[in-house]
Short mmCIF file of C-alpha atoms in Angstrom, two decimals:
data_model
loop_
_atom_site.label_atom_id
_atom_site.label_comp_id
_atom_site.label_asym_id
_atom_site.label_seq_id
_atom_site.Cartn_x
_atom_site.Cartn_y
_atom_site.Cartn_z
CA MET A 15 -71.22 -11.05 -17.99
CA LEU A 16 -70.92 -13.86 -20.85
CA ASP A 17 -69.63 -16.62 -19.06
CA ILE A 18 -67.70 -19.01 -22.70
CA GLN A 19 -67.44 -22.33 -21.05
CA THR A 20 -70.56 -22.38 -19.07
CA HIS A 21 -72.81 -21.07 -22.14
CA LEU A 22 -70.78 -23.31 -25.36
CA ASN A 23 -72.90 -25.68 -24.77
CA SER A 24 -76.42 -24.15 -24.52
CA ILE A 25 -76.36 -22.29 -28.12
CA ALA A 26 -79.33 -22.36 -30.02
CA GLY A 27 -78.54 -25.68 -32.78
CA PHE A 28 -76.15 -27.37 -30.85
CA ASN A 29 -77.53 -28.68 -27.60
CA ASN A 30 -73.70 -29.94 -26.34
CA LEU A 31 -71.01 -27.83 -28.77
CA GLU A 32 -68.03 -29.65 -26.66
CA LEU A 33 -70.22 -33.09 -27.91
CA LEU A 34 -70.07 -31.76 -31.36
CA ALA A 35 -66.39 -30.83 -31.63
CA GLY A 36 -65.40 -34.55 -30.40
CA GLN A 37 -68.01 -35.90 -33.24
CA VAL A 38 -65.80 -32.77 -35.55
CA VAL A 39 -62.79 -34.71 -34.60
CA GLU A 40 -63.87 -38.17 -35.05
CA GLY A 41 -66.03 -37.53 -38.33
CA PHE A 42 -68.21 -34.89 -37.78
CA ILE A 43 -70.79 -36.55 -39.32
CA SER A 44 -71.58 -40.25 -39.34
CA GLY A 45 -69.61 -41.93 -41.88
CA MET A 46 -66.92 -39.53 -42.57
CA HIS A 47 -63.74 -40.46 -41.37
CA LYS A 48 -61.89 -36.54 -41.64
CA SER A 49 -61.94 -33.84 -39.44
CA PRO A 50 -62.35 -30.35 -41.05
CA PHE A 51 -58.74 -29.29 -40.19
CA HIS A 52 -57.03 -32.51 -40.37
CA GLY A 53 -53.49 -32.70 -41.70
CA PHE A 54 -53.12 -28.92 -42.64
CA SER A 55 -49.54 -28.93 -41.18
CA ALA A 56 -48.00 -31.43 -43.39
CA GLU A 57 -45.15 -29.84 -45.38
CA PHE A 58 -43.65 -31.24 -48.68
CA ALA A 59 -40.00 -31.20 -48.18
CA GLU A 60 -38.21 -32.51 -51.42
CA HIS A 61 -38.29 -35.83 -53.70
CA LYS A 62 -36.13 -38.92 -53.28
CA VAL A 63 -35.60 -41.96 -55.46
CA TYR A 64 -38.80 -44.54 -55.10
CA ASN A 65 -36.88 -47.61 -53.46
CA SER A 66 -38.65 -51.10 -54.48
CA GLY A 67 -40.67 -52.41 -51.58
CA GLU A 68 -41.72 -48.74 -50.04
CA SER A 69 -45.01 -48.13 -49.99
CA THR A 70 -46.26 -45.88 -53.46
CA LYS A 71 -48.65 -44.16 -50.95
CA HIS A 72 -46.45 -41.07 -51.85
CA ILE A 73 -45.09 -41.30 -55.38
CA ASP A 74 -45.18 -38.39 -57.68
CA TRP A 75 -46.90 -39.23 -60.19
CA LYS A 76 -46.84 -36.14 -62.11
CA LEU A 77 -42.75 -36.46 -62.09
CA TYR A 78 -43.18 -39.79 -63.36
CA ALA A 79 -45.23 -38.53 -66.39
CA ARG A 80 -42.20 -35.79 -66.98
CA THR A 81 -39.34 -38.14 -66.02
CA ASP A 82 -40.27 -41.60 -66.32
CA LYS A 83 -38.76 -42.08 -63.03
CA LEU A 84 -40.27 -42.85 -60.10
CA TYR A 85 -39.92 -40.06 -56.85
CA THR A 86 -41.53 -39.99 -53.84
CA LYS A 87 -42.72 -36.84 -51.84
CA ARG A 88 -40.68 -36.55 -48.25
CA TYR A 89 -42.46 -34.31 -45.99
CA GLU A 90 -41.03 -32.64 -42.90
CA GLU A 91 -41.90 -33.78 -39.49
CA GLU A 92 -45.60 -33.64 -39.36
CA THR A 93 -46.44 -31.42 -36.44
CA ASN A 94 -50.45 -30.89 -34.88
CA LEU A 95 -52.17 -28.68 -37.21
CA ARG A 96 -51.21 -24.85 -36.06
CA CYS A 97 -54.40 -21.85 -35.47
CA HIS A 98 -54.14 -18.35 -35.18
CA LEU A 99 -57.81 -16.68 -34.24
CA ILE A 100 -57.40 -12.83 -35.10
CA LEU A 101 -60.34 -10.57 -33.33
CA ASP A 102 -60.96 -6.82 -34.64
CA ASN A 103 -61.98 -5.32 -31.30
CA SER A 104 -62.54 -2.31 -32.87
CA SER A 105 -65.68 -0.03 -31.59
CA SER A 106 -68.07 -1.38 -34.47
CA MET A 107 -67.35 -4.59 -33.99
CA HIS A 108 -69.26 -4.21 -30.58
CA TYR A 109 -72.87 -3.10 -33.02
CA PRO A 110 -75.06 -3.62 -31.77
CA ALA A 111 -75.03 -2.80 -28.27
CA LEU A 112 -77.10 -5.17 -26.23
CA LYS A 113 -77.66 -4.30 -22.47
CA GLN A 114 -77.55 -8.16 -22.54
CA THR A 115 -75.46 -10.84 -24.23
CA ASP A 116 -77.95 -13.25 -25.69
CA LEU A 117 -75.95 -16.45 -26.81
CA ASN A 118 -79.28 -17.08 -29.93
CA LYS A 119 -78.57 -13.61 -31.48
CA PRO A 120 -75.31 -12.38 -30.05
CA ASN A 121 -73.70 -9.12 -31.98
CA LYS A 122 -71.12 -8.70 -33.81
CA ILE A 123 -68.19 -9.05 -31.33
CA ALA A 124 -69.92 -12.00 -29.30
CA PHE A 125 -70.27 -13.96 -32.57
CA ALA A 126 -67.03 -13.41 -33.01
CA VAL A 127 -65.84 -14.61 -29.40
CA LEU A 128 -68.25 -17.77 -29.27
CA ALA A 129 -67.10 -18.74 -33.07
CA SER A 130 -63.03 -18.52 -31.89
CA ALA A 131 -64.46 -20.64 -28.78
CA ALA A 132 -65.79 -23.46 -30.74
CA ILE A 133 -63.02 -23.61 -33.13
CA MET A 134 -60.48 -23.79 -29.59
CA GLN A 135 -63.00 -26.62 -28.55
CA LEU A 136 -62.02 -28.31 -31.75
CA MET A 137 -58.96 -27.72 -32.15
CA LYS A 138 -58.17 -28.52 -28.28
CA LYS A 139 -59.93 -32.45 -29.13
CA GLN A 140 -57.54 -32.95 -31.85
CA ARG A 141 -54.43 -31.75 -29.73
CA ASP A 142 -53.77 -29.02 -32.19
CA ALA A 143 -52.12 -25.36 -30.83
CA VAL A 144 -53.87 -21.82 -31.10
CA GLY A 145 -52.93 -18.60 -30.65
CA LEU A 146 -54.83 -15.35 -30.49
CA SER A 147 -54.72 -11.77 -31.61
CA ILE A 148 -56.66 -8.69 -30.66
CA TYR A 149 -56.69 -5.30 -32.18
CA ALA A 150 -58.29 -2.46 -32.58
CA GLU A 151 -56.07 0.89 -33.66
CA HIS A 152 -53.36 -0.65 -31.62
CA PHE A 153 -52.10 -4.34 -30.81
CA GLU A 154 -53.80 -4.88 -28.12
CA TYR A 155 -53.07 -8.79 -27.65
CA TYR A 156 -51.01 -11.49 -28.53
CA ALA A 157 -50.59 -15.24 -28.04
CA PRO A 158 -48.55 -17.56 -29.70
CA GLU A 159 -49.79 -21.37 -30.85
CA LYS A 160 -49.84 -23.63 -27.89
CA GLY A 161 -51.90 -26.85 -27.19
CA SER A 162 -51.95 -27.08 -23.06
CA GLU A 163 -54.92 -27.04 -21.50
CA ARG A 164 -53.46 -23.53 -18.98
CA HIS A 165 -53.21 -21.94 -22.72
CA HIS A 166 -57.00 -23.12 -23.26
CA HIS A 167 -58.13 -21.29 -20.46
CA MET A 168 -55.82 -18.63 -20.63
CA LEU A 169 -57.48 -17.65 -24.20
CA LEU A 170 -60.99 -18.29 -22.79
CA ASP A 171 -60.01 -15.31 -20.32
CA GLN A 172 -59.25 -12.80 -22.99
CA LEU A 173 -62.05 -13.95 -24.85
CA ASN A 174 -64.38 -13.28 -21.61
CA GLY A 175 -62.63 -10.03 -21.92
CA VAL A 176 -63.22 -8.68 -24.56
CA LEU A 177 -66.53 -9.04 -24.56
CA LYS A 178 -67.04 -7.60 -20.99
CA ASN A 179 -64.83 -4.37 -22.08
CA ALA A 180 -66.61 -2.50 -24.71
CA ASN A 181 -63.93 -0.15 -26.51
CA LYS A 182 -65.98 2.61 -26.92
CA SER A 183 -64.94 5.35 -29.78
CA VAL A 184 -61.81 3.15 -31.16
CA LYS A 185 -61.09 2.99 -34.38
CA THR A 186 -59.22 0.17 -36.49
CA ASP A 187 -56.22 -0.06 -37.91
CA THR A 188 -56.65 -3.59 -39.48
CA TYR A 189 -53.52 -2.93 -41.98
CA ALA A 190 -51.02 -2.43 -39.74
CA ASN A 191 -52.05 -5.09 -36.82
CA LEU A 192 -52.33 -7.74 -39.42
CA HIS A 193 -48.83 -7.13 -41.18
CA PHE A 194 -47.48 -7.15 -38.11
CA ILE A 195 -49.37 -10.41 -36.95
CA ALA A 196 -47.72 -11.71 -39.95
CA GLU A 197 -44.28 -11.10 -38.93
CA LYS A 198 -45.13 -13.04 -35.70
CA LEU A 199 -46.42 -16.61 -37.31
CA LYS A 200 -43.03 -18.12 -38.27
CA ARG A 201 -44.86 -21.56 -38.87
CA ARG A 202 -47.15 -22.04 -41.80
CA SER A 203 -50.80 -21.62 -40.28
CA LEU A 204 -54.38 -21.82 -40.07
CA VAL A 205 -55.43 -17.99 -39.20
CA PHE A 206 -59.18 -17.20 -39.15
CA LEU A 207 -59.98 -12.97 -39.01
CA PHE A 208 -63.03 -12.09 -37.60
CA SER A 209 -63.62 -8.33 -38.52
CA ASP A 210 -66.63 -6.31 -40.54
CA LEU A 211 -63.88 -4.75 -43.09
CA PHE A 212 -65.99 -1.59 -42.29
CA GLN A 213 -63.19 0.93 -43.72
CA ASN A 214 -62.66 2.93 -46.76
CA GLU A 215 -61.39 2.23 -50.05
CA VAL A 216 -57.86 3.55 -49.22
CA GLN A 217 -58.09 1.27 -45.77
CA GLN A 218 -60.07 -1.69 -47.88
CA GLU A 219 -56.63 -1.66 -50.24
CA LYS A 220 -54.05 -1.64 -47.27
CA THR A 221 -55.78 -4.56 -45.81
CA PHE A 222 -55.73 -6.97 -48.13
CA GLU A 223 -51.89 -6.18 -49.42
CA ALA A 224 -51.66 -7.41 -45.22
CA LEU A 225 -53.75 -10.33 -45.80
CA GLN A 226 -51.25 -11.21 -48.58
CA HIS A 227 -48.81 -10.89 -46.76
CA LEU A 228 -50.36 -14.25 -44.86
CA LYS A 229 -50.67 -15.62 -47.73
CA TYR A 230 -47.45 -15.00 -49.22
CA ASN A 231 -46.03 -16.82 -46.19
CA LYS A 232 -48.02 -19.56 -46.84
CA HIS A 233 -50.81 -19.46 -43.94
CA GLU A 234 -54.38 -20.25 -45.11
CA VAL A 235 -56.68 -17.64 -44.39
CA VAL A 236 -60.22 -17.38 -43.13
CA LEU A 237 -62.04 -14.14 -43.45
CA PHE A 238 -65.42 -14.33 -41.43
CA HIS A 239 -66.97 -11.29 -42.43
CA THR A 240 -69.34 -10.05 -39.98
CA TYR A 241 -72.21 -7.80 -40.15
CA ASP A 242 -75.95 -7.11 -39.12
CA SER A 243 -78.02 -7.38 -42.72
CA ALA A 244 -80.81 -5.73 -41.03
CA THR A 245 -79.12 -2.43 -40.61
CA GLU A 246 -75.92 -2.41 -41.72
CA LEU A 247 -76.92 -3.93 -45.30
CA ASN A 248 -80.34 -3.38 -45.49
CA PHE A 249 -80.85 -0.17 -43.74
CA ASP A 250 -83.86 -1.25 -41.71
CA PHE A 251 -84.89 1.70 -39.93
CA ASP A 252 -88.60 3.65 -39.89
CA ASN A 253 -88.62 7.00 -41.15
CA ALA A 254 -88.50 8.94 -38.67
CA PRO A 255 -86.09 11.57 -38.20
CA LYS A 256 -82.65 9.79 -36.44
CA ARG A 257 -79.21 10.44 -35.89
CA PHE A 258 -76.50 8.62 -36.83
CA GLU A 259 -73.18 8.47 -34.94
CA ASP A 260 -70.38 6.60 -36.12
CA VAL A 261 -69.25 4.93 -32.58
CA GLU A 262 -65.27 4.86 -34.16
CA THR A 263 -65.13 8.36 -35.11
CA GLY A 264 -68.32 9.69 -33.14
CA LYS A 265 -69.34 12.31 -36.70
CA ARG A 266 -73.08 12.53 -36.68
CA ILE A 267 -75.56 12.98 -39.59
CA ASP A 268 -79.07 13.69 -39.04
CA VAL A 269 -81.79 11.82 -42.15
CA PHE A 270 -84.71 10.83 -42.86
CA SER A 271 -83.86 6.67 -43.66
CA ASP A 272 -86.30 6.47 -46.47
CA THR A 273 -84.17 9.48 -47.84
CA VAL A 274 -80.85 7.56 -48.32
CA LYS A 275 -82.00 3.85 -47.95
CA GLU A 276 -81.71 2.95 -51.58
CA SER A 277 -78.10 4.72 -52.21
CA TYR A 278 -77.04 3.69 -49.25
CA LYS A 279 -77.73 -0.24 -50.01
CA ASP A 280 -76.42 0.18 -53.66
CA ALA A 281 -73.46 1.21 -51.65
CA VAL A 282 -72.73 -1.09 -49.15
CA THR A 283 -73.54 -4.15 -51.68
CA ALA A 284 -71.35 -3.21 -54.02
CA TYR A 285 -68.42 -2.74 -50.93
CA PHE A 286 -69.48 -6.44 -50.32
CA GLU A 287 -69.28 -7.77 -54.10
CA ALA A 288 -66.13 -5.96 -53.90
CA VAL A 289 -64.80 -7.70 -50.55
CA LYS A 290 -65.80 -11.44 -51.81
CA LEU A 291 -63.64 -10.97 -54.91
CA ARG A 292 -60.56 -9.59 -53.84
CA CYS A 293 -60.86 -12.57 -51.50
CA ALA A 294 -61.52 -15.06 -54.56
CA GLN A 295 -58.85 -13.76 -56.71
CA TYR A 296 -56.08 -14.21 -53.22
CA ARG A 297 -57.51 -17.99 -52.59
CA ILE A 298 -58.59 -16.06 -48.97
CA SER A 299 -61.96 -18.50 -47.68
CA TYR A 300 -65.04 -16.10 -47.18
CA VAL A 301 -67.48 -16.67 -44.48
CA PRO A 302 -69.94 -14.13 -44.62
CA ALA A 303 -71.17 -14.28 -40.89
CA ASP A 304 -74.48 -12.17 -40.90
CA ILE A 305 -75.70 -12.39 -36.85
CA GLN A 306 -79.00 -12.20 -37.79
CA ARG A 307 -78.43 -15.83 -39.01
CA GLY A 308 -77.25 -16.82 -35.20
CA PHE A 309 -74.39 -18.66 -34.73
CA ALA A 310 -74.87 -22.14 -34.75
CA PRO A 311 -76.05 -22.14 -38.58
CA ILE A 312 -73.18 -20.01 -39.92
CA LEU A 313 -70.30 -21.97 -38.02
CA SER A 314 -71.75 -25.79 -39.11
CA SER A 315 -72.60 -24.32 -42.76
CA PHE A 316 -68.82 -23.73 -42.94
CA LEU A 317 -67.64 -26.73 -41.43
CA VAL A 318 -69.62 -28.83 -43.60
CA GLU A 319 -68.31 -27.22 -46.88
CA ARG A 320 -65.14 -27.19 -45.79
CA ARG A 321 -65.40 -30.91 -44.90
CA GLN A 322 -66.48 -31.30 -48.55
CA PHE A 323 -63.13 -29.45 -49.85
CA LEU A 324 -60.48 -31.67 -48.43
#
C-alpha cells in the first residue's frame, strides 16, 4: 500500500512537497508574488459608471476608447478557487503493472494519484475548495468542491483506494462520464483531467465533445495526458515473439515487435499530435505526462509554466 500523506514529502526532486506547496502559495519561486492558481474565480458581472474619487483599478479602458466614458468593471463576489480533479481509473491506467508502487517510477495511475494529491495540497494551503471524480466504464466516485480538513482527508482516502484496488479488464467511457461531471459542476472551476486517452477515433471525437461541454460552461480545463513513452509510444520491446493483451478487452495478438514497431510508432505519434491539436483548438491546457520522466519534473514544469502566463 502506498500511503499518500506519509510519502508526499519524500518524492524525488521534492525534499518536502508540503513545504513546496507553501512556497507556491506564498510565491512559488522567490521573487514571484502570485500563486499559480490565485484569483481564478473572480467573475465579471457588469459595468457601472465611474465616480470621481473611486479607485481606477477596474476601469475598462477598452470601453472608454469606444465610448469616451469611464466605466468600471464590477465582479461577482470573489470566492476562493474551486478545483475539480477527474481521474480515469480504467484498466489501461494501471499499466505497467507494478509489484510495489515506486514513488520515483510510478505507473500511470500512481502518477495521476500523486499529482492530484499534490494539487490538493496546494489548494489546501490557499484555503481553496477541491472536488474529486473517479470513473472507468461507469462513474465510481464524486465529491463536490469543499475546503474542510475532513473533506481533504476523505479525498486522500479515495485516492489511496484507487491505488490499492486495481481495476481489471475495465473499459473506459470518458465521453459519458465527462458529460455527467459537466452537469454536476454548477460553479466555474479549474478542472484537471488525468487520462491516457487510449480510445478509437469515434471515442476520441466524443471525448472532445464532452470537453467542449466543460469549456462551454466556462470551466478552465487542464489535461494531463498520461503515458509510458518507452512501451506505449516507442514500442521498446525485444524482438522475441510476444503475446500482447488489451488490458481492457482481454483481446490478444501474437507478434514479433520489430515487424510492427515503425508502423505502430507512426500511428501513435499521429494520434498524440491530433490530441494536442484538438486541445489547442478548444483552449484546453495540454500537459504531456510521460511517466518515464517521473512525477516531480512534470508537475513542477507545469506549475512554473502556468505561473509565467498569469
